[in-house]
C-alpha cells in the first residue's frame, strides 16, 4: 500500500443492493464526519434524548426503554436474549431462515430449553401450527424474525403476537430488516422485546442496534434469579446511562449516534407510510422487470418482502459470475444465497435510500445485459 494515499482517495463507488449494508444519504455521512464532542457533553446528552424519541416513533412504541445499543444488529439480538433468558427457561423460536437459527444458537448458549417451530426456507411460519404448540404449555418467551433476510420472507408477526399473548409469553421480534422499510408497530402488536440494525432500511452505516423493551420485559429482567451474564449489554447498567442518571457505562460511539440521529430524522421527515410505500413501489417495479427477464422469485407469493427479493438463479447460469460482473463492471452489489439456498438464489436488497425506481432500473439494465450474454 501507498502510505501517502488517504483511504478516501481510492475508495470504490458501489450501489449496494445486497442484504445490507445499504447506501447512506450524504447528510448521514456528513453528520458522521463532524467534529466530536464528549459523550457526556450536555449537547450530546440532548442528541441521545432526541435519538431515543425518534426511535420510539419509528418503532411506534411508548416503551421508555428504547435506545441504540452499541454494536450491529446481532448485538441487539444478544441484548434481548441475554437480559431476558436464564438457564432452564422454556423458549419457543420460529425458524425459517438463517436469523431464526441464530436466535436458537443464542438462546441455547444461555441455557434455555429451546423448542423450535419451523417452516421451509422461502415459506412463512404457519400460525395454526404455532397455535397448537402454544396450547401445550406456557413458554417464557416466543421469538420470531419479522423480515427473514436470508429468504426474503415476511412472517405474520401481528397474528403471531396475538397467539403469544394468549399463552402469556414474552414476545420477541427481530426487526433488523423490517424497521424503516415496512410497518413495524411494537405497541399495536404487543411486542415485548425488539431489536434492529442501522444498516438495512434505516440507511445508516452498521454499528448500532436499536432496541426496545416493554415495561413487562423490564420487570422480567428485574426479577432474574441471577444477574445478566453480560456486563456490556446489561439492561440496568445501560439504563443508568441512557436514562435520567446519565452515569458513565461505556463510551458511546459519538459519530455513529450522530449518523443515526440524521438517518432517523430523514425517516421521519419523509414520513413512515410514505417510506413504506416507496419500498413497495420499488419492489413492484423490480417484479415487473424480473418477469420480463424471465426470472422467478424463490419466496412464496403473498409473503414476499419488498426490501429483500429472493430470486431463483436460472438453469445453466453461473450465479457467482453474474454477481462478479455486476460488481466489477457496473459497481452493483447483490447478495448470494445462504444455507440450503446457497448457489440457488440471488438476494436483491432495495433498502432505504435504494428503494427507488431509478435504482431498480439501473440494476435491471445491467442484469439484462449480463444474462443476455450468458445465454
Ligand atoms: C442483518 C440481520 C441481522 C444481523 O445484523 P448484523 O448487523 O449483521 O449483526 C439479524 N437479523 C436479521 C433479520 C438481519 O437481516
Coordinates of C-alpha atoms and ligand atoms in Angstrom, one line a residue:
X1 CA 0.0 0.0 0.0
X2 CA 1.0 3.6 -0.6
X3 CA 1.2 5.3 2.8
X4 CA 0.8 8.7 1.2
X5 CA -2.7 8.0 -0.1
X6 CA -5.5 8.6 2.3
X7 CA -8.3 6.0 2.1
X8 CA -10.8 8.4 0.6
X9 CA -8.6 8.9 -2.5
X10 CA -9.1 5.3 -3.7
X11 CA -12.5 4.2 -2.4
X12 CA -14.7 2.4 -5.0
X13 CA -18.3 3.7 -5.6
X14 CA -20.8 0.9 -5.1
X15 CA -24.5 0.6 -5.4
X16 CA -25.3 -1.7 -2.5
X17 CA -28.3 -3.9 -3.5
X18 CA -27.4 -6.9 -1.3
X19 CA -28.8 -7.9 2.1
X20 CA -27.1 -4.9 3.8
X21 CA -25.4 -2.5 4.3
X22 CA -27.4 -0.2 2.0
X23 CA -26.2 3.1 0.7
X24 CA -26.3 6.0 3.0
X25 CA -27.6 9.6 2.4
X26 CA -24.9 12.3 2.0
X27 CA -26.3 14.1 5.0
X28 CA -25.8 11.0 7.2
X29 CA -22.2 10.7 6.0
X30 CA -21.7 14.4 6.7
X31 CA -23.1 14.0 10.2
X32 CA -20.7 11.2 10.9
X33 CA -17.7 13.2 9.6
X34 CA -18.5 16.0 12.0
X35 CA -16.1 17.0 14.8
X36 CA -16.6 15.2 18.1
X37 CA -17.9 16.3 21.4
X38 CA -17.5 14.3 24.6
X39 CA -20.1 11.6 25.1
X40 CA -21.1 13.3 28.4
X41 CA -21.2 16.8 26.9
X42 CA -24.7 18.3 27.6
X43 CA -25.1 18.8 23.9
X44 CA -24.5 15.1 23.3
X45 CA -27.0 14.2 26.1
X46 CA -29.6 16.2 24.2
X47 CA -28.7 14.3 21.0
X48 CA -29.1 11.0 22.8
X49 CA -32.5 12.1 24.1
X50 CA -33.6 13.0 20.6
X51 CA -32.4 9.7 19.1
X52 CA -34.5 7.9 21.7
X53 CA -37.6 10.0 20.9
X54 CA -37.2 9.4 17.2
X55 CA -36.6 5.7 17.7
X56 CA -39.8 5.4 19.7
X57 CA -41.6 7.0 16.7
X58 CA -40.1 4.7 14.2
X59 CA -40.7 1.6 16.3
X60 CA -44.2 3.0 17.0
X61 CA -43.9 2.5 20.7
X62 CA -44.2 4.3 24.0
X63 CA -41.6 1.9 25.6
X64 CA -39.3 4.1 27.8
X65 CA -36.5 1.5 27.4
X66 CA -35.8 2.3 23.8
X67 CA -32.3 3.2 22.7
X68 CA -29.5 2.2 20.3
X69 CA -27.2 -0.5 21.8
X70 CA -23.5 -0.3 20.7
X71 CA -22.8 -3.0 18.1
X72 CA -24.5 -4.3 15.0
X73 CA -27.9 -6.0 14.7
X74 CA -26.6 -9.2 16.3
X75 CA -25.7 -7.2 19.4
X76 CA -29.3 -6.2 19.6
X77 CA -30.3 -9.8 19.4
X78 CA -27.8 -10.6 22.2
X79 CA -29.1 -7.7 24.3
X80 CA -32.7 -9.1 24.2
X81 CA -31.8 -12.7 24.8
X82 CA -29.1 -12.1 27.4
X83 CA -31.3 -9.9 29.6
X84 CA -34.5 -12.0 29.3
X85 CA -33.3 -15.6 29.4
X86 CA -32.0 -17.6 32.3
X87 CA -30.8 -21.3 32.3
X88 CA -33.8 -23.6 32.2
X89 CA -36.2 -21.2 30.7
X90 CA -38.6 -22.6 28.1
X91 CA -38.4 -20.7 24.9
X92 CA -40.1 -21.2 21.6
X93 CA -38.3 -20.0 18.5
X94 CA -39.7 -19.7 14.9
X95 CA -37.1 -20.8 12.4
X96 CA -37.5 -20.4 8.6
X97 CA -34.1 -19.0 7.8
X98 CA -30.6 -18.1 9.0
X99 CA -31.6 -15.5 11.5
X100 CA -34.1 -17.8 13.2
X101 CA -31.3 -20.3 13.5
X102 CA -29.1 -17.6 15.1
X103 CA -31.7 -16.9 17.7
X104 CA -31.8 -20.7 18.6
X105 CA -28.0 -20.6 18.9
X106 CA -28.1 -17.6 21.3
X107 CA -30.9 -18.9 23.5
X108 CA -29.2 -22.3 23.7
X109 CA -25.9 -20.8 24.8
X110 CA -27.8 -19.1 27.6
X111 CA -29.1 -22.4 28.8
X112 CA -32.6 -22.1 27.6
X113 CA -34.7 -25.2 26.7
X114 CA -35.4 -24.4 23.1
X115 CA -38.4 -25.7 21.3
X116 CA -38.4 -24.8 17.5
X117 CA -41.2 -24.4 15.1
X118 CA -40.1 -24.5 11.6
X119 CA -41.1 -23.7 8.0
X120 CA -39.0 -24.5 4.9
X121 CA -36.7 -21.7 3.8
X122 CA -38.8 -19.5 1.5
X123 CA -42.0 -20.0 3.3
X124 CA -43.6 -18.2 6.3
X125 CA -44.2 -19.6 9.7
X126 CA -47.7 -21.2 9.9
X127 CA -49.7 -19.5 12.8
X128 CA -52.0 -22.6 13.1
X129 CA -49.1 -24.8 13.8
X130 CA -47.7 -22.3 16.3
X131 CA -51.1 -22.1 18.0
X132 CA -51.2 -25.8 18.7
X133 CA -47.7 -25.7 20.2
X134 CA -48.6 -22.7 22.4
X135 CA -51.6 -24.7 23.7
X136 CA -49.4 -27.4 25.0
X137 CA -47.7 -25.4 27.8
X138 CA -46.7 -21.9 28.8
X139 CA -43.4 -20.5 27.4
X140 CA -41.4 -17.8 28.9
X141 CA -40.6 -16.2 25.6
X142 CA -41.5 -16.7 21.9
X143 CA -39.2 -15.2 19.2
X144 CA -39.7 -14.6 15.5
X145 CA -37.9 -12.8 12.7
X146 CA -40.2 -10.2 11.1
X147 CA -38.3 -9.9 7.8
X148 CA -36.1 -13.0 7.1
X149 CA -33.3 -11.5 5.1
X150 CA -31.9 -14.9 4.2
X151 CA -35.0 -15.9 2.3
X152 CA -37.0 -12.7 1.5
X153 CA -40.0 -13.9 3.5
X154 CA -42.2 -11.8 5.8
X155 CA -43.5 -13.7 8.9
X156 CA -47.1 -12.9 10.1
X157 CA -45.9 -11.1 13.2
X158 CA -49.2 -9.4 14.1
X159 CA -51.1 -12.8 14.1
X160 CA -48.3 -14.5 16.0
X161 CA -48.3 -11.7 18.6
X162 CA -52.0 -12.4 19.5
X163 CA -51.3 -16.1 20.0
X164 CA -48.2 -15.4 22.1
X165 CA -50.1 -13.2 24.4
X166 CA -52.8 -15.8 24.9
X167 CA -50.0 -18.1 26.1
X168 CA -48.7 -15.4 28.4
X169 CA -45.2 -15.5 27.0
X170 CA -43.0 -12.5 26.2
X171 CA -42.9 -11.7 22.5
X172 CA -39.5 -11.0 20.9
X173 CA -39.2 -9.8 17.4
X174 CA -36.2 -9.3 15.1
X175 CA -36.9 -6.1 13.2
X176 CA -33.4 -5.7 11.7
X177 CA -34.6 -5.7 8.0
X178 CA -38.1 -4.5 8.6
X179 CA -37.6 -1.3 10.5
X180 CA -37.8 1.7 8.1
X181 CA -38.8 -0.5 5.2
X182 CA -42.3 -1.8 6.2
X183 CA -44.7 -1.3 9.0
X184 CA -43.4 -2.1 12.5
X185 CA -45.7 -1.3 15.3
X186 CA -44.5 -2.6 18.6
X187 CA -47.4 -1.3 20.7
X188 CA -50.2 -2.4 18.4
X189 CA -48.6 -5.9 18.0
X190 CA -47.8 -6.3 21.7
X191 CA -44.1 -6.8 21.1
X192 CA -42.2 -7.0 24.4
X193 CA -38.6 -7.0 23.0
X194 CA -37.5 -5.8 19.6
X195 CA -34.1 -5.2 18.1
X196 CA -32.9 -3.8 14.8
X197 CA -29.8 -2.7 13.0
X198 CA -28.9 0.6 11.4
X199 CA -27.5 -0.6 8.0
X200 CA -30.6 -2.0 6.4
X201 CA -33.7 0.0 5.8
X202 CA -32.6 2.9 8.1
X203 CA -29.8 3.5 5.6
X204 CA -27.1 4.3 8.1
X205 CA -23.7 2.6 8.4
X206 CA -23.5 -0.6 10.5
X207 CA -22.6 -0.2 14.2
X208 CA -25.7 0.4 16.2
X209 CA -28.6 -1.8 17.2
X210 CA -31.8 0.0 18.1
X211 CA -33.6 -2.0 20.9
X212 CA -36.9 -1.6 22.7
X213 CA -38.2 -3.4 25.8
X214 CA -41.8 -3.2 27.2
X215 CA -42.3 -2.5 30.9
X216 CA -43.3 -6.2 31.3
X217 CA -39.9 -7.3 29.8
X218 CA -38.0 -4.9 32.0
X219 CA -39.9 -6.4 35.0
X220 CA -38.9 -9.9 33.9
X221 CA -35.3 -8.8 33.7
X222 CA -35.6 -7.2 37.2
X223 CA -36.8 -10.4 38.7
X224 CA -34.0 -12.6 37.4
X225 CA -32.5 -15.1 39.8
X226 CA -29.0 -14.3 38.6
X227 CA -27.6 -11.1 37.2
X228 CA -27.4 -10.7 33.4
X229 CA -24.3 -12.6 32.4
X230 CA -23.1 -9.8 30.1
X231 CA -21.7 -6.7 31.6
X232 CA -21.6 -4.8 28.4
X233 CA -25.2 -5.5 27.5
X234 CA -26.8 -5.3 31.0
X235 CA -30.1 -3.5 30.6
X236 CA -29.9 -1.8 34.0
X237 CA -26.3 -0.6 33.6
X238 CA -27.3 0.8 30.2
X239 CA -30.4 2.3 31.5
X240 CA -28.3 4.3 34.0
X241 CA -26.5 5.8 31.1
X242 CA -29.4 6.3 28.6
X243 CA -31.9 7.2 31.3
X244 CA -32.1 10.1 33.8
X245 CA -28.9 9.3 35.8
X246 CA -26.5 9.7 32.8
X247 CA -24.0 7.6 34.6
X248 CA -20.9 6.5 32.6
X249 CA -21.1 2.9 31.4
X250 CA -19.1 2.7 28.2
X251 CA -18.1 5.5 25.8
X252 CA -21.0 5.9 23.4
X253 CA -19.9 5.8 19.7
X254 CA -20.4 9.5 19.2
X255 CA -20.1 9.6 15.4
X256 CA -22.3 6.6 14.9
X257 CA -25.0 8.2 17.1
X258 CA -24.7 11.4 15.0
X259 CA -25.3 9.3 11.9
X260 CA -28.3 7.6 13.4
X261 CA -29.8 10.9 14.5
X262 CA -29.6 12.2 10.9
X263 CA -30.9 8.9 9.4
X264 CA -33.9 8.9 11.8
X265 CA -34.6 12.5 11.0
X266 CA -34.7 11.6 7.3
X267 CA -37.1 8.7 8.0
X268 CA -39.5 10.9 10.0
X269 CA -39.2 13.8 7.6
X270 CA -40.3 11.5 4.8
X271 CA -43.0 10.0 7.0
X272 CA -43.3 6.3 7.8
X273 CA -46.3 5.5 5.5
X274 CA -44.6 7.3 2.5
X275 CA -41.4 5.4 3.2
X276 CA -43.1 2.0 3.3
X277 CA -44.9 2.9 0.0
X278 CA -41.7 3.8 -1.6
X279 CA -40.3 0.4 -0.7
X280 CA -43.4 -1.3 -2.1
X281 CA -43.3 0.6 -5.4
X282 CA -39.6 -0.2 -5.9
X283 CA -40.4 -3.9 -5.3
X284 CA -43.3 -3.8 -7.8
X285 CA -41.0 -2.3 -10.4
X286 CA -38.5 -5.0 -9.8
X287 CA -41.1 -7.7 -10.0
X288 CA -42.2 -6.4 -13.4
X289 CA -38.6 -6.2 -14.7
X290 CA -37.7 -9.6 -13.4
X291 CA -40.7 -11.1 -15.1
X292 CA -39.6 -9.5 -18.4
X293 CA -36.2 -11.1 -17.9
X294 CA -37.9 -14.5 -17.3
X295 CA -36.7 -14.7 -13.7
X296 CA -38.7 -16.1 -10.8
X297 CA -39.0 -15.5 -7.1
X298 CA -37.8 -18.1 -4.6
X299 CA -40.1 -16.8 -1.8
X300 CA -43.7 -17.7 -1.5
X301 CA -46.2 -15.3 -3.2
X302 CA -48.1 -13.2 -0.7
X303 CA -45.3 -13.3 1.9
X304 CA -42.6 -11.6 0.0
X305 CA -40.6 -8.7 1.4
X306 CA -40.4 -5.5 -0.6
X307 CA -36.9 -4.7 0.6
X308 CA -35.3 -8.1 0.1
X309 CA -36.1 -10.0 -3.1
X310 CA -35.0 -13.7 -3.3
X311 CA -34.7 -14.6 -7.0
X312 CA -34.1 -18.0 -8.4
X313 CA -30.9 -18.4 -10.5
X314 CA -32.0 -19.7 -13.9
X315 CA -30.8 -23.2 -15.0
X316 CA -27.3 -23.1 -16.7
X317 CA -26.4 -19.6 -15.3
X318 CA -23.2 -19.2 -13.3
X319 CA -24.6 -17.3 -10.3
X320 CA -21.3 -16.2 -8.8
X321 CA -20.1 -14.9 -12.2
X322 CA -23.2 -12.8 -12.6
X323 CA -22.5 -11.2 -9.2
X324 CA -18.9 -10.7 -10.1
X325 CA -19.6 -8.9 -13.3
X326 CA -22.3 -6.8 -11.7
X327 CA -19.8 -5.7 -9.1
X328 CA -16.7 -5.2 -11.4
X329 CA -18.3 -3.8 -14.5
X330 CA -21.4 -2.0 -13.1
X331 CA -20.4 -1.3 -9.5
X332 CA -23.5 -3.0 -8.2
X333 CA -23.5 -5.5 -5.3
X334 CA -26.3 -8.1 -4.9
X335 CA -26.3 -10.9 -2.4
X336 CA -25.8 -14.7 -2.7
X337 CA -27.9 -17.4 -1.2
X338 CA -27.1 -18.8 2.2
X339 CA -27.5 -22.3 3.8
X340 CA -29.8 -24.5 1.7
X341 CA -30.3 -21.7 -0.8
X342 CA -26.6 -21.3 -1.5
X343 CA -25.9 -21.2 -5.2
X344 CA -29.6 -21.3 -5.9
X345 CA -30.8 -17.7 -5.4
X346 CA -29.7 -14.1 -5.6
X347 CA -30.8 -11.7 -2.9
X348 CA -31.6 -8.2 -4.2
X349 CA -32.0 -5.6 -1.4
X350 CA -33.9 -2.4 -2.1
X351 CA -33.4 -0.9 1.3
X352 CA -33.8 2.7 2.5
X353 CA -32.0 5.1 0.1
X354 CA -32.0 2.4 -2.6
X355 CA -35.8 1.7 -2.7
X356 CA -36.2 3.9 -5.8
X357 CA -37.4 3.2 -9.3
X358 CA -34.3 4.7 -10.9
X359 CA -32.1 2.4 -8.8
X360 CA -34.2 -0.7 -9.8
X361 CA -34.0 0.3 -13.5
X362 CA -30.2 0.6 -13.3
X363 CA -30.0 -2.9 -11.9
X364 CA -32.4 -4.4 -14.4
X365 CA -30.5 -2.9 -17.3
X366 CA -27.2 -4.3 -16.0
X367 CA -28.7 -7.7 -15.2
X368 CA -30.4 -7.9 -18.6
X369 CA -27.1 -7.3 -20.4
X370 CA -25.2 -9.8 -18.4
X371 CA -27.9 -12.6 -18.7
X372 CA -28.2 -11.9 -22.4
X373 CA -24.5 -12.5 -22.9
X374 CA -24.5 -15.7 -20.7
X375 CA -27.4 -17.3 -22.6
Ligands
LIG1 C1 -28.6 -8.5 9.2 C2 -29.5 -9.2 10.1 C3 -29.2 -9.5 11.4 C4 -27.8 -9.3 12.0 O1 -27.4 -8.0 11.9 P1 -25.8 -7.6 11.9 O2 -25.8 -6.1 11.8 O3 -25.2 -8.3 10.7 O4 -25.2 -8.1 13.2 C5 -30.1 -10.1 12.2 N1 -31.4 -10.3 11.8 C6 -31.7 -10.1 10.5 C7 -33.1 -10.4 10.1 C8 -30.8 -9.5 9.7 O5 -31.2 -9.2 8.4

